PDB file of C-alpha atoms in Angstrom:
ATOM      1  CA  UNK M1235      17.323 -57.394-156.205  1.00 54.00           C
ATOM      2  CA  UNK M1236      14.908 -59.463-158.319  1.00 55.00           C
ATOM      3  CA  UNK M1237      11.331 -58.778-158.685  1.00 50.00           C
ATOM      4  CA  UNK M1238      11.499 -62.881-156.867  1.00 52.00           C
ATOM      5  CA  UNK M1239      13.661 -61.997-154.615  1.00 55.00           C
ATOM      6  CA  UNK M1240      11.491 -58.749-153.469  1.00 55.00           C
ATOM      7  CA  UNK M1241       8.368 -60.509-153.032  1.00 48.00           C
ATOM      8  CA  UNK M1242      10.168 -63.675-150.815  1.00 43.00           C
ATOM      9  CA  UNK M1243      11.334 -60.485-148.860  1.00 51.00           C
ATOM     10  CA  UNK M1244       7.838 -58.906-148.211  1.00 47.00           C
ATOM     11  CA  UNK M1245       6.198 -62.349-147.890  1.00 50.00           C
ATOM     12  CA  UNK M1246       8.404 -63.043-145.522  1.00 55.00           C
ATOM     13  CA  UNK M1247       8.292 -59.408-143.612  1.00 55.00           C
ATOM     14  CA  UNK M1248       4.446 -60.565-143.723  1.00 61.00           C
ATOM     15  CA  UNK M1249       4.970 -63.439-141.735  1.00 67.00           C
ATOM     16  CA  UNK M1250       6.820 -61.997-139.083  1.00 67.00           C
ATOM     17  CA  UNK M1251       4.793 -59.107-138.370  1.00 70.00           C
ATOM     18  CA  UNK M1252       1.728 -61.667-137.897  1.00 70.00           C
ATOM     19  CA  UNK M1253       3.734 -64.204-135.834  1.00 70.00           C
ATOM     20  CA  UNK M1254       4.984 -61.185-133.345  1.00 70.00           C
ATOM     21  CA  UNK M1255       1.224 -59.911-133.489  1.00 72.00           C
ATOM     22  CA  UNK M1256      -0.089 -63.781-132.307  1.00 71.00           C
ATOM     23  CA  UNK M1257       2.878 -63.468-129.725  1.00 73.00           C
ATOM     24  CA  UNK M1258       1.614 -60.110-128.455  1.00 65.00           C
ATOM     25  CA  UNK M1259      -1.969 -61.198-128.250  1.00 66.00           C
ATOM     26  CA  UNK M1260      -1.075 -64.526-126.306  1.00 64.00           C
ATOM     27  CA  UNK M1261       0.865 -62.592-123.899  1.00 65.00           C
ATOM     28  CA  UNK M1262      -2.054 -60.145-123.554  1.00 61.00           C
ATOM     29  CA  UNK M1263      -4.206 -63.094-123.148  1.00 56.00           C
ATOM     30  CA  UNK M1264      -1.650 -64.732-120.259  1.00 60.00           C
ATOM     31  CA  UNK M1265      -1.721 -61.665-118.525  1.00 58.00           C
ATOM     32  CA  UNK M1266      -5.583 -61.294-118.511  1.00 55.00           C
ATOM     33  CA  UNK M1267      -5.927 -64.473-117.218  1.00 60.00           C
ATOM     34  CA  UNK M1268      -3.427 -64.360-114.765  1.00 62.00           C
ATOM     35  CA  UNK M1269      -4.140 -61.117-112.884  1.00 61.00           C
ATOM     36  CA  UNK M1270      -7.541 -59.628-114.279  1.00 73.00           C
ATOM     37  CA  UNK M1271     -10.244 -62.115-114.977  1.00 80.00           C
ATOM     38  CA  UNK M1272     -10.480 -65.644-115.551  1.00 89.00           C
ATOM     39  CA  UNK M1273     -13.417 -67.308-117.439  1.00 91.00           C
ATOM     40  CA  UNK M1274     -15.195 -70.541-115.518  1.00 93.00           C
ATOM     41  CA  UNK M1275     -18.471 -72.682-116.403  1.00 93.00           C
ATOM     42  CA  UNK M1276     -20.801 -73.509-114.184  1.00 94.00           C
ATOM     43  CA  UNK M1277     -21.355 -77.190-114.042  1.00 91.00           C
ATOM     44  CA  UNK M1278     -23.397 -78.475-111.191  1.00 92.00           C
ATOM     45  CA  UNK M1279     -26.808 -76.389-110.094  1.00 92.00           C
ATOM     46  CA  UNK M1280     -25.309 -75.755-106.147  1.00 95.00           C
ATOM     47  CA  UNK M1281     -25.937 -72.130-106.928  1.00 97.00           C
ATOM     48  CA  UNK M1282     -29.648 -71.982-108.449  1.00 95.00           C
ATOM     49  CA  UNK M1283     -30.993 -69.626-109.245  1.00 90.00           C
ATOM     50  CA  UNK M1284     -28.236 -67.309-109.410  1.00 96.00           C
ATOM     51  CA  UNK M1285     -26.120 -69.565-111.327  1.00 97.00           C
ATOM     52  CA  UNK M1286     -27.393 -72.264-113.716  1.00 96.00           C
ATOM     53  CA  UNK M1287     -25.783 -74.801-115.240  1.00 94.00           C
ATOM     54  CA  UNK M1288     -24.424 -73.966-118.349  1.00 95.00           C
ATOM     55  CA  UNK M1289     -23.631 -70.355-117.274  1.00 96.00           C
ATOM     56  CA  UNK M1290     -19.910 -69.072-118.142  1.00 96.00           C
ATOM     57  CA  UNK M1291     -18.765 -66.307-116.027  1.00 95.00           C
ATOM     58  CA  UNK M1292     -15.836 -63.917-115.525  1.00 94.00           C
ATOM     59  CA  UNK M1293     -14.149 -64.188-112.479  1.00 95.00           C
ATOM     60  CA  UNK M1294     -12.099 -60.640-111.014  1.00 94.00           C
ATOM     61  CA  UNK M1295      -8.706 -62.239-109.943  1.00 91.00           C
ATOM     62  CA  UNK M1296      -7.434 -59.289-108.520  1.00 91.00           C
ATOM     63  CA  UNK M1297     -10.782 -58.674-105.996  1.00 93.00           C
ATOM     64  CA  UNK M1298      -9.171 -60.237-103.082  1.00 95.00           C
ATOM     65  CA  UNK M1299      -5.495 -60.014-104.138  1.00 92.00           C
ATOM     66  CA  UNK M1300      -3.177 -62.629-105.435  1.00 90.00           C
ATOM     67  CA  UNK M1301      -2.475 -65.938-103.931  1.00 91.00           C
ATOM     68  CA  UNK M1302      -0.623 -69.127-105.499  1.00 90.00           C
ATOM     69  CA  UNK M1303      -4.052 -70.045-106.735  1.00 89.00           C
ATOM     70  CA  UNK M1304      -4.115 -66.827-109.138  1.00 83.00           C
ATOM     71  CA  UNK M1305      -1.390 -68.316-110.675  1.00 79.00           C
ATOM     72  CA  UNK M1306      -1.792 -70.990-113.604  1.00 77.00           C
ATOM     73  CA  UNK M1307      -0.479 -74.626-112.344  1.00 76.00           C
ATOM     74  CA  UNK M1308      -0.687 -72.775-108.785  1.00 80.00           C
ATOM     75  CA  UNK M1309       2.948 -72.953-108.004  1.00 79.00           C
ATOM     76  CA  UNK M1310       4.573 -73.113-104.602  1.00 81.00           C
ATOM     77  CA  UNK M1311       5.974 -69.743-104.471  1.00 78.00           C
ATOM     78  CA  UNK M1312       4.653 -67.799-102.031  1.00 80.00           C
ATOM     79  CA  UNK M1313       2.155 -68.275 -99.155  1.00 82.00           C
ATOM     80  CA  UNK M1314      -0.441 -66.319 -98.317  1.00 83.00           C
ATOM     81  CA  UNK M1315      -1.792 -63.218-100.523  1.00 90.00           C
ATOM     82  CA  UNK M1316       0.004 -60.444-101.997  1.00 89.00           C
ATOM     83  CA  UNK M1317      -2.056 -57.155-101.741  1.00 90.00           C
ATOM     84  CA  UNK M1318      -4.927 -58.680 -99.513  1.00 88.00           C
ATOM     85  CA  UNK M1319      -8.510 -57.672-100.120  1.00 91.00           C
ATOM     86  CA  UNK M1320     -10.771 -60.162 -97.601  1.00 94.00           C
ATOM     87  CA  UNK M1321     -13.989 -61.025 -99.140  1.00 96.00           C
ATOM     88  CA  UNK M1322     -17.109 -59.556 -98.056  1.00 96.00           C
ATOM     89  CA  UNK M1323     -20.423 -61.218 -96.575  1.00 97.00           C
ATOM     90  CA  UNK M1324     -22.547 -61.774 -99.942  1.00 97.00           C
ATOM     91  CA  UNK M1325     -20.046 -62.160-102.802  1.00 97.00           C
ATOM     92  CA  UNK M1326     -20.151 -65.086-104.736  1.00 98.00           C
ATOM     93  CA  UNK M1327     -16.508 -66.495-105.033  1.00 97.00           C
ATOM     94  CA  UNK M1328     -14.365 -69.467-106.663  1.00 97.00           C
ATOM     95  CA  UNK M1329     -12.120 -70.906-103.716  1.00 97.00           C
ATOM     96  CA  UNK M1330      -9.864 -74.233-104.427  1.00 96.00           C
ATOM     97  CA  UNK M1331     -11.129 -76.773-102.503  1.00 97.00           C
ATOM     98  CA  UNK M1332      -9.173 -77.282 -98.888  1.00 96.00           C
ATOM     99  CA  UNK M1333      -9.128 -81.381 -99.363  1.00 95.00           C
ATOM    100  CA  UNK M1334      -8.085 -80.939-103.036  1.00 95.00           C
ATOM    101  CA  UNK M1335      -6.888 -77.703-104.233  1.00 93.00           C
ATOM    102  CA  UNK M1336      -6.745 -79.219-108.279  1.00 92.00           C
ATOM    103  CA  UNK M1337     -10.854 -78.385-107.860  1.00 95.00           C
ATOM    104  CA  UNK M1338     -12.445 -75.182-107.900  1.00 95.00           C
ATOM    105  CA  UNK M1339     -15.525 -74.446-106.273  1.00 97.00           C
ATOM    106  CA  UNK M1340     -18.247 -71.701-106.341  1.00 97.00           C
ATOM    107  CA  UNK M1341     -20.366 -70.621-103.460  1.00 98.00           C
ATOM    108  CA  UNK M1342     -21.664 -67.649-101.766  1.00 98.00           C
ATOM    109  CA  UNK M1343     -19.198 -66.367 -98.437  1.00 98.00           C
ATOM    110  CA  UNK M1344     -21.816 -66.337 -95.652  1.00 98.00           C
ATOM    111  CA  UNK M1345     -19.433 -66.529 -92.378  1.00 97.00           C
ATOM    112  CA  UNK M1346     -16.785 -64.008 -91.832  1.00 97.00           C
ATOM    113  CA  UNK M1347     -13.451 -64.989 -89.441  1.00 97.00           C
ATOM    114  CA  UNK M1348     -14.546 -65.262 -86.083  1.00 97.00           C
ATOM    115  CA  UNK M1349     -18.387 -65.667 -86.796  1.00 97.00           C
ATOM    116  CA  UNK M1350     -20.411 -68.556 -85.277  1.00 98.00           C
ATOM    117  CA  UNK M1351     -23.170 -69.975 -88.191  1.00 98.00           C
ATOM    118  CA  UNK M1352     -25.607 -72.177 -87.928  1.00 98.00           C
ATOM    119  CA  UNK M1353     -29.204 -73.533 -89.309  1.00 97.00           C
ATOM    120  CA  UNK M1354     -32.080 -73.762 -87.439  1.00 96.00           C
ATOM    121  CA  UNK M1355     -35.135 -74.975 -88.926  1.00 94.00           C
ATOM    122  CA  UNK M1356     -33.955 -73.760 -92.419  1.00 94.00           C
ATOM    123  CA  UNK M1357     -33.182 -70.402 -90.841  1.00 96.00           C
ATOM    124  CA  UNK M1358     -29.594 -69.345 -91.591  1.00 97.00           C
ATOM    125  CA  UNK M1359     -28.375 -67.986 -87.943  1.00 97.00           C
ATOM    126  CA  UNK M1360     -25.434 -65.220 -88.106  1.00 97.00           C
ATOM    127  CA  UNK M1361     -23.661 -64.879 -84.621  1.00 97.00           C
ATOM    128  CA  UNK M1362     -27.387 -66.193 -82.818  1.00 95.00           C
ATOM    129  CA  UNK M1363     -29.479 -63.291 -85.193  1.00 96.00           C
ATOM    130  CA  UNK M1364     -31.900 -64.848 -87.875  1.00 97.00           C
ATOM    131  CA  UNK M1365     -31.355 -63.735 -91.209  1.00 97.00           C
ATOM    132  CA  UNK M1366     -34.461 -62.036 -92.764  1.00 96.00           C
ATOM    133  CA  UNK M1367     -35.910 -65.359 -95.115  1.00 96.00           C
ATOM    134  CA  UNK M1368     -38.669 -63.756 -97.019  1.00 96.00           C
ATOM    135  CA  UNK M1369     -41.218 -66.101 -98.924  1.00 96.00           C
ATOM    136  CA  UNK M1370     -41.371 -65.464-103.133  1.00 96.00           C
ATOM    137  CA  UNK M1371     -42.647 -66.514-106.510  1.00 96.00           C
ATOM    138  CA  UNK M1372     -41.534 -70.552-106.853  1.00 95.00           C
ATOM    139  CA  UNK M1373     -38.797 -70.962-108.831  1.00 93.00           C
ATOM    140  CA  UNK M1374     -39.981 -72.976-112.020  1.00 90.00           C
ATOM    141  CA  UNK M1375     -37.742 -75.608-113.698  1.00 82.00           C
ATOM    142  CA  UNK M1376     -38.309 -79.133-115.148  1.00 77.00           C
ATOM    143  CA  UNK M1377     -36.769 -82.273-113.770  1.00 71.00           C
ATOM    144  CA  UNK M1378     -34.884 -84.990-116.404  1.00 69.00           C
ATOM    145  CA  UNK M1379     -38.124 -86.169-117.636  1.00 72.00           C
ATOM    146  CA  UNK M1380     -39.449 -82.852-119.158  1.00 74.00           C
ATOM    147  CA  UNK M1381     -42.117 -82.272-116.388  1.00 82.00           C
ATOM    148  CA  UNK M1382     -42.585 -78.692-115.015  1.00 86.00           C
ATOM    149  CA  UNK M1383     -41.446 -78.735-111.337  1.00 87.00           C
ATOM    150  CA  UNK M1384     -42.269 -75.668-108.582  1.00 92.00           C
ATOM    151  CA  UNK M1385     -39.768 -75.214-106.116  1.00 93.00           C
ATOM    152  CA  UNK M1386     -39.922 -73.184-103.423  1.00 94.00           C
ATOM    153  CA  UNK M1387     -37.806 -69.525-103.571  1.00 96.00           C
ATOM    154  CA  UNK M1388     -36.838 -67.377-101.007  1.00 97.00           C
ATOM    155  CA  UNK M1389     -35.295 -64.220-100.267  1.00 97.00           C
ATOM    156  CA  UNK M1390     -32.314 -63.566 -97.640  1.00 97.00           C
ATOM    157  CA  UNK M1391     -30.898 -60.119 -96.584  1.00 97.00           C
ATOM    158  CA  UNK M1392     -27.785 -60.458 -94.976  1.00 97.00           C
ATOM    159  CA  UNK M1393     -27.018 -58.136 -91.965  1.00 93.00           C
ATOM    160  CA  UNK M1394     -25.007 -54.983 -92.438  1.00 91.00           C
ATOM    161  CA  UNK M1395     -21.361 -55.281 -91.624  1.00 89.00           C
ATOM    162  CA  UNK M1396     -18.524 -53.028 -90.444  1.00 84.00           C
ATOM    163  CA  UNK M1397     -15.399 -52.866 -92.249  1.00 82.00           C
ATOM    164  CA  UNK M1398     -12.016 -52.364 -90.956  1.00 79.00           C
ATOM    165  CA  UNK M1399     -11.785 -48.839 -92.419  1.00 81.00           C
ATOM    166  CA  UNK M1400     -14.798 -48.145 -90.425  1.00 81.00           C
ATOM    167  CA  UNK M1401     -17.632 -47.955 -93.221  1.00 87.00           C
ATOM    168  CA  UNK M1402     -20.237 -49.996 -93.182  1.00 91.00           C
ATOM    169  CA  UNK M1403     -21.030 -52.918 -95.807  1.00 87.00           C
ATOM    170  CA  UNK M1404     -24.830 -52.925 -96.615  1.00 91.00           C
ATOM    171  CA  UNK M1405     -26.258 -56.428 -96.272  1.00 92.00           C
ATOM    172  CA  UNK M1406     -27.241 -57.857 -99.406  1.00 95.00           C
ATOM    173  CA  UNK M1407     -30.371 -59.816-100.859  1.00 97.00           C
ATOM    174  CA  UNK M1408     -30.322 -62.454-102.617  1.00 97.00           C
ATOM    175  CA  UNK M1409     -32.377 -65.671-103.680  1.00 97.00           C
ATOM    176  CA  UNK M1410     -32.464 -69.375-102.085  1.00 97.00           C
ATOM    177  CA  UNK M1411     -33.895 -72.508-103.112  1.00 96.00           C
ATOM    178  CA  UNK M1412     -35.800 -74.884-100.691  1.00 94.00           C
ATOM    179  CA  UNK M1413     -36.211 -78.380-102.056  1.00 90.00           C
ATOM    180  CA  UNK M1414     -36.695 -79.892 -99.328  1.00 89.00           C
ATOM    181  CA  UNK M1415     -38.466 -78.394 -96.185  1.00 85.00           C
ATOM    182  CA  UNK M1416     -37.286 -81.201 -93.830  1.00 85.00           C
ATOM    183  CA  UNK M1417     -33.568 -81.607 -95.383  1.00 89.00           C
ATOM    184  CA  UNK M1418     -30.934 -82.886 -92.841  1.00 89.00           C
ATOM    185  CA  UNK M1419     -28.679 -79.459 -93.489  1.00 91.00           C
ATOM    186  CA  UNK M1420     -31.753 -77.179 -92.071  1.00 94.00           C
ATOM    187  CA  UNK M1421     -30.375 -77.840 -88.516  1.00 95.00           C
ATOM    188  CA  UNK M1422     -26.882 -78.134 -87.840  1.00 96.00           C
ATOM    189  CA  UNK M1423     -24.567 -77.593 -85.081  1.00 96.00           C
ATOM    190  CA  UNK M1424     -23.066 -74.214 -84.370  1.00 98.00           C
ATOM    191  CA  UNK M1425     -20.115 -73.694 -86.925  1.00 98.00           C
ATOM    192  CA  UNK M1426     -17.259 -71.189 -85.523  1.00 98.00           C
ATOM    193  CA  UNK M1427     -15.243 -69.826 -88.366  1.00 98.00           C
ATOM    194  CA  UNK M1428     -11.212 -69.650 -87.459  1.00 98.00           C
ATOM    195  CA  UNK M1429      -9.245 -66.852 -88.451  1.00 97.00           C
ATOM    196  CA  UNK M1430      -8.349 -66.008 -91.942  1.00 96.00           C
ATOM    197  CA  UNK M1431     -10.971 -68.555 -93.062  1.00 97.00           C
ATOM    198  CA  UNK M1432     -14.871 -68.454 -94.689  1.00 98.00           C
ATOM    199  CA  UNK M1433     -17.603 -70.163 -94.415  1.00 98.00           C
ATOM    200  CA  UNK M1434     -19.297 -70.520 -98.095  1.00 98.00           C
ATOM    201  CA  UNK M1435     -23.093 -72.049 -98.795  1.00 98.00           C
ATOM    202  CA  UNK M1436     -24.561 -72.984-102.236  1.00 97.00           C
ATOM    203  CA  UNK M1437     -27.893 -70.676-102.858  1.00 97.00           C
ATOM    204  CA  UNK M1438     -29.529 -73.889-103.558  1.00 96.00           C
ATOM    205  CA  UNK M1439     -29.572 -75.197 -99.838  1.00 95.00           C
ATOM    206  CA  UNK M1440     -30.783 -78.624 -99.960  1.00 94.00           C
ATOM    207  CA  UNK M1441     -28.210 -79.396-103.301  1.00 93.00           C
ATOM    208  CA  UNK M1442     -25.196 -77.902-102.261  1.00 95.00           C
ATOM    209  CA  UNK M1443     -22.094 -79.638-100.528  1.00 95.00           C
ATOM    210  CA  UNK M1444     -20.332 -76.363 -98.786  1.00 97.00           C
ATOM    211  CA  UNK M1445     -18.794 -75.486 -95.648  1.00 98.00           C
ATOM    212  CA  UNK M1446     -21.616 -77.009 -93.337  1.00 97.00           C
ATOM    213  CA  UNK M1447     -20.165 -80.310 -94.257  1.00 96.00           C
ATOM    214  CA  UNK M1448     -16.832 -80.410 -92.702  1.00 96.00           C
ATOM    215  CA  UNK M1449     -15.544 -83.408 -94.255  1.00 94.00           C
ATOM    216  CA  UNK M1450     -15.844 -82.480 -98.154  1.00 95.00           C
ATOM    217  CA  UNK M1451     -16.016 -78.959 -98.025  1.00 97.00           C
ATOM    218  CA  UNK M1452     -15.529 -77.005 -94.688  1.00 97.00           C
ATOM    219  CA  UNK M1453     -13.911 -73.500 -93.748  1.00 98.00           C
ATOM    220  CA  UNK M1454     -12.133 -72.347 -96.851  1.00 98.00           C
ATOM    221  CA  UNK M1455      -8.756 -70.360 -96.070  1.00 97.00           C
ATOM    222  CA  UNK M1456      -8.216 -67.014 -97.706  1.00 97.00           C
ATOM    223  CA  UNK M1457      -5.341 -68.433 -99.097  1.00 96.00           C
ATOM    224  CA  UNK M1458      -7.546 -70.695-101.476  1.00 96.00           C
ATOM    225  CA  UNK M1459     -10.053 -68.121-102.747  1.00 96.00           C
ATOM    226  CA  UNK M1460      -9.034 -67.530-106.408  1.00 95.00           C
ATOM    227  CA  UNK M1461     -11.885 -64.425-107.355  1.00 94.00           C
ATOM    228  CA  UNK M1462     -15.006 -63.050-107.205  1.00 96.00           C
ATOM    229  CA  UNK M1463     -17.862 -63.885-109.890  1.00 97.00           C
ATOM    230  CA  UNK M1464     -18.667 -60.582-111.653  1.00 96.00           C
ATOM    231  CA  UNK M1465     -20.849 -61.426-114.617  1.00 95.00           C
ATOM    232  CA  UNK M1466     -22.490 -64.296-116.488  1.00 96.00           C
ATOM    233  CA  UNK M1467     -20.874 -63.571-120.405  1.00 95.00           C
ATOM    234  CA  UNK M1468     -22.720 -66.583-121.956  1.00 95.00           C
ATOM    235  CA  UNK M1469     -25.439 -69.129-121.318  1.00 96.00           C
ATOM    236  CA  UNK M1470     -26.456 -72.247-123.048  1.00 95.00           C
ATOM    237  CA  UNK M1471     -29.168 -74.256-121.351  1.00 92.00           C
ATOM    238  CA  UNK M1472     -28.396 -77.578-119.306  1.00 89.00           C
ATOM    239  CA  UNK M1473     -27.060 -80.061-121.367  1.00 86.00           C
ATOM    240  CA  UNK M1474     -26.385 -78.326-124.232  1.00 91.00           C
ATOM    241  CA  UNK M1475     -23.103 -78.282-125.327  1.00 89.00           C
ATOM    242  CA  UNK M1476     -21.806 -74.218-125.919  1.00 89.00           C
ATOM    243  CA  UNK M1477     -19.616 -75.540-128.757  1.00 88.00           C
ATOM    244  CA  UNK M1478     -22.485 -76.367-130.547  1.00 91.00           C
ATOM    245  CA  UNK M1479     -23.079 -72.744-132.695  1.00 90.00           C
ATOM    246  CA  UNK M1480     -25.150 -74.079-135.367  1.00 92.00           C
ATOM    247  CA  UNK M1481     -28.027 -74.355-132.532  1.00 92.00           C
ATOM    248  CA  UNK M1482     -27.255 -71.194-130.492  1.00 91.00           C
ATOM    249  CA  UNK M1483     -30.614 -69.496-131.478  1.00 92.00           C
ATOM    250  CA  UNK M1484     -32.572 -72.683-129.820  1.00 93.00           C
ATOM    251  CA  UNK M1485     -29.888 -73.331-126.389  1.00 94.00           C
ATOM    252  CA  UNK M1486     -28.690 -69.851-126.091  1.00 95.00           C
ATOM    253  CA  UNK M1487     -30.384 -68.068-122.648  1.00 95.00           C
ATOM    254  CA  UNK M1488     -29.718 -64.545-124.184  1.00 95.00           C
ATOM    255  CA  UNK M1489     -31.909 -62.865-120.883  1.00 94.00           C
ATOM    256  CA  UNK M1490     -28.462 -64.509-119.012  1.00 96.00           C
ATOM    257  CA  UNK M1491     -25.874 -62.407-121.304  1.00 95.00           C
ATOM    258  CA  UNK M1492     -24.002 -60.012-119.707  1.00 94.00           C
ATOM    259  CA  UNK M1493     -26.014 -60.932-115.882  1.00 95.00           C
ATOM    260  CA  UNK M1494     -24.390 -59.374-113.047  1.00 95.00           C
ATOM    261  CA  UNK M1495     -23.637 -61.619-110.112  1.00 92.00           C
TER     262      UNK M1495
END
């Protein structure tokens, strides 16, 4: 063979070996995606403070087992979940939206099947208990025209609950926003969860369309949770675009790399 003919051959060789290793990598990358964790943005500021806008976050698909949602274009090919893990009280989850399962929403699960929810006075009520609201430091952000703005931050501990296995699930504490002391969703009618469905809130009350309206949002089915948030893998501040590198050392929230949810 020809010294030409030798080097078409290699050259060649070359370009197979990198167009089976692209191959490889998108399958990798499918298969990631599909059953392990899925990246999301977060574009609206329903969770604040424990999500901001401009957050990107993985999302553990297999935390609550496999539905039609886990599956890219969601096809119709099963119902239900395949190896079923029910969320717990506390996580923060994406769920497709009942009324218009193209969407994806995030919120925090607050009602369990079978629980009766409510707000009284800006009190979160679990099954008629309070839920321990403890008063913090203001939460400090600026509004669109560049002016500092104090909010008022608060701190719930959900109760403890059992599990079917019969351990108990410590009741977690997390952060909630009060913009509005007199809002119309800090008393609402008793809420009674139906079976195999969740009730999910926004941590920033008084901005959040979730399950207390029953019209947009309502009881989300187990069927339509697609994963649990698990950690915040990149930040650029509001209104920054992330494909913007060039000015990552200026809208980058490094202190937001690698947050836990």
């Amino acid at each position: 063979m020809s010294v030409a003919g030798e080097k078409y051959k290699a050259e060649r060789g070359g370009l197979g070996e990198t167009v089976k290793i692209v191959i490889q990598a998108l399958l990798i990358a499918v298969v990631v995606r599909t059953f392990l964790f899925q990246p999301f943005n977060i574009p609206s500021g329903s969770m604040k403070a424990t999500l901001l806008v401009g957050d990107y976050l993985f999302v553990s698909k297999y935390a609550y087992g496999f539905s039609k949602y886990s599956l890219p274009f969601s096809p119709d090919l099963f119902t239900g979940r395949i190896w079923a893990s029910p969320p717990k009280r506390g996580d923060v989850a994406v769920f497709r939206l009942p009324r218009d399962p193209s969407v994806d929403y995030i919120k925090r699960v607050i009602g369990l099947p079978g629980d009766k929810i409510q707000m009284i006075d800006g009190v979160l009520q679990i099954n008629g208990q309070a839920v321990k609201k403890e008063k913090v430091d203001d939460y400090t952000t600026t509004d669109e025209f560049g002016t500092e703005v104090r909010v008022p931050r608060f701190r719930e501990t959900l109760p403890d609950d059992k599990l079917p296995n019969g351990s108990i699930h410590k009741g977690i504490s997390y952060e909630v926003l009060d913009l509005d002391p007199h809002s119309m969703w800090d008393d609402t009618p008793i809420y009674e969860v139906p079976p195999d469905h969740y009730f999910m809130m926004g941590d920033n009350r008084d901005n959040s369309t979730d399950s207390r309206v029953l019209a947009a949002v309502g009881y989300v089915p187990f069927e339509n949770f697609v994963g649990r948030a698990e950690l915040v893998f990149f930040s650029v501040k509001e209104g920054d675009p992330a494909w913007q590198f060039w000015r990552w050392p200026w809208t980058v929230r490094f202190d937001r790399i690698f947050k836990t949810i």
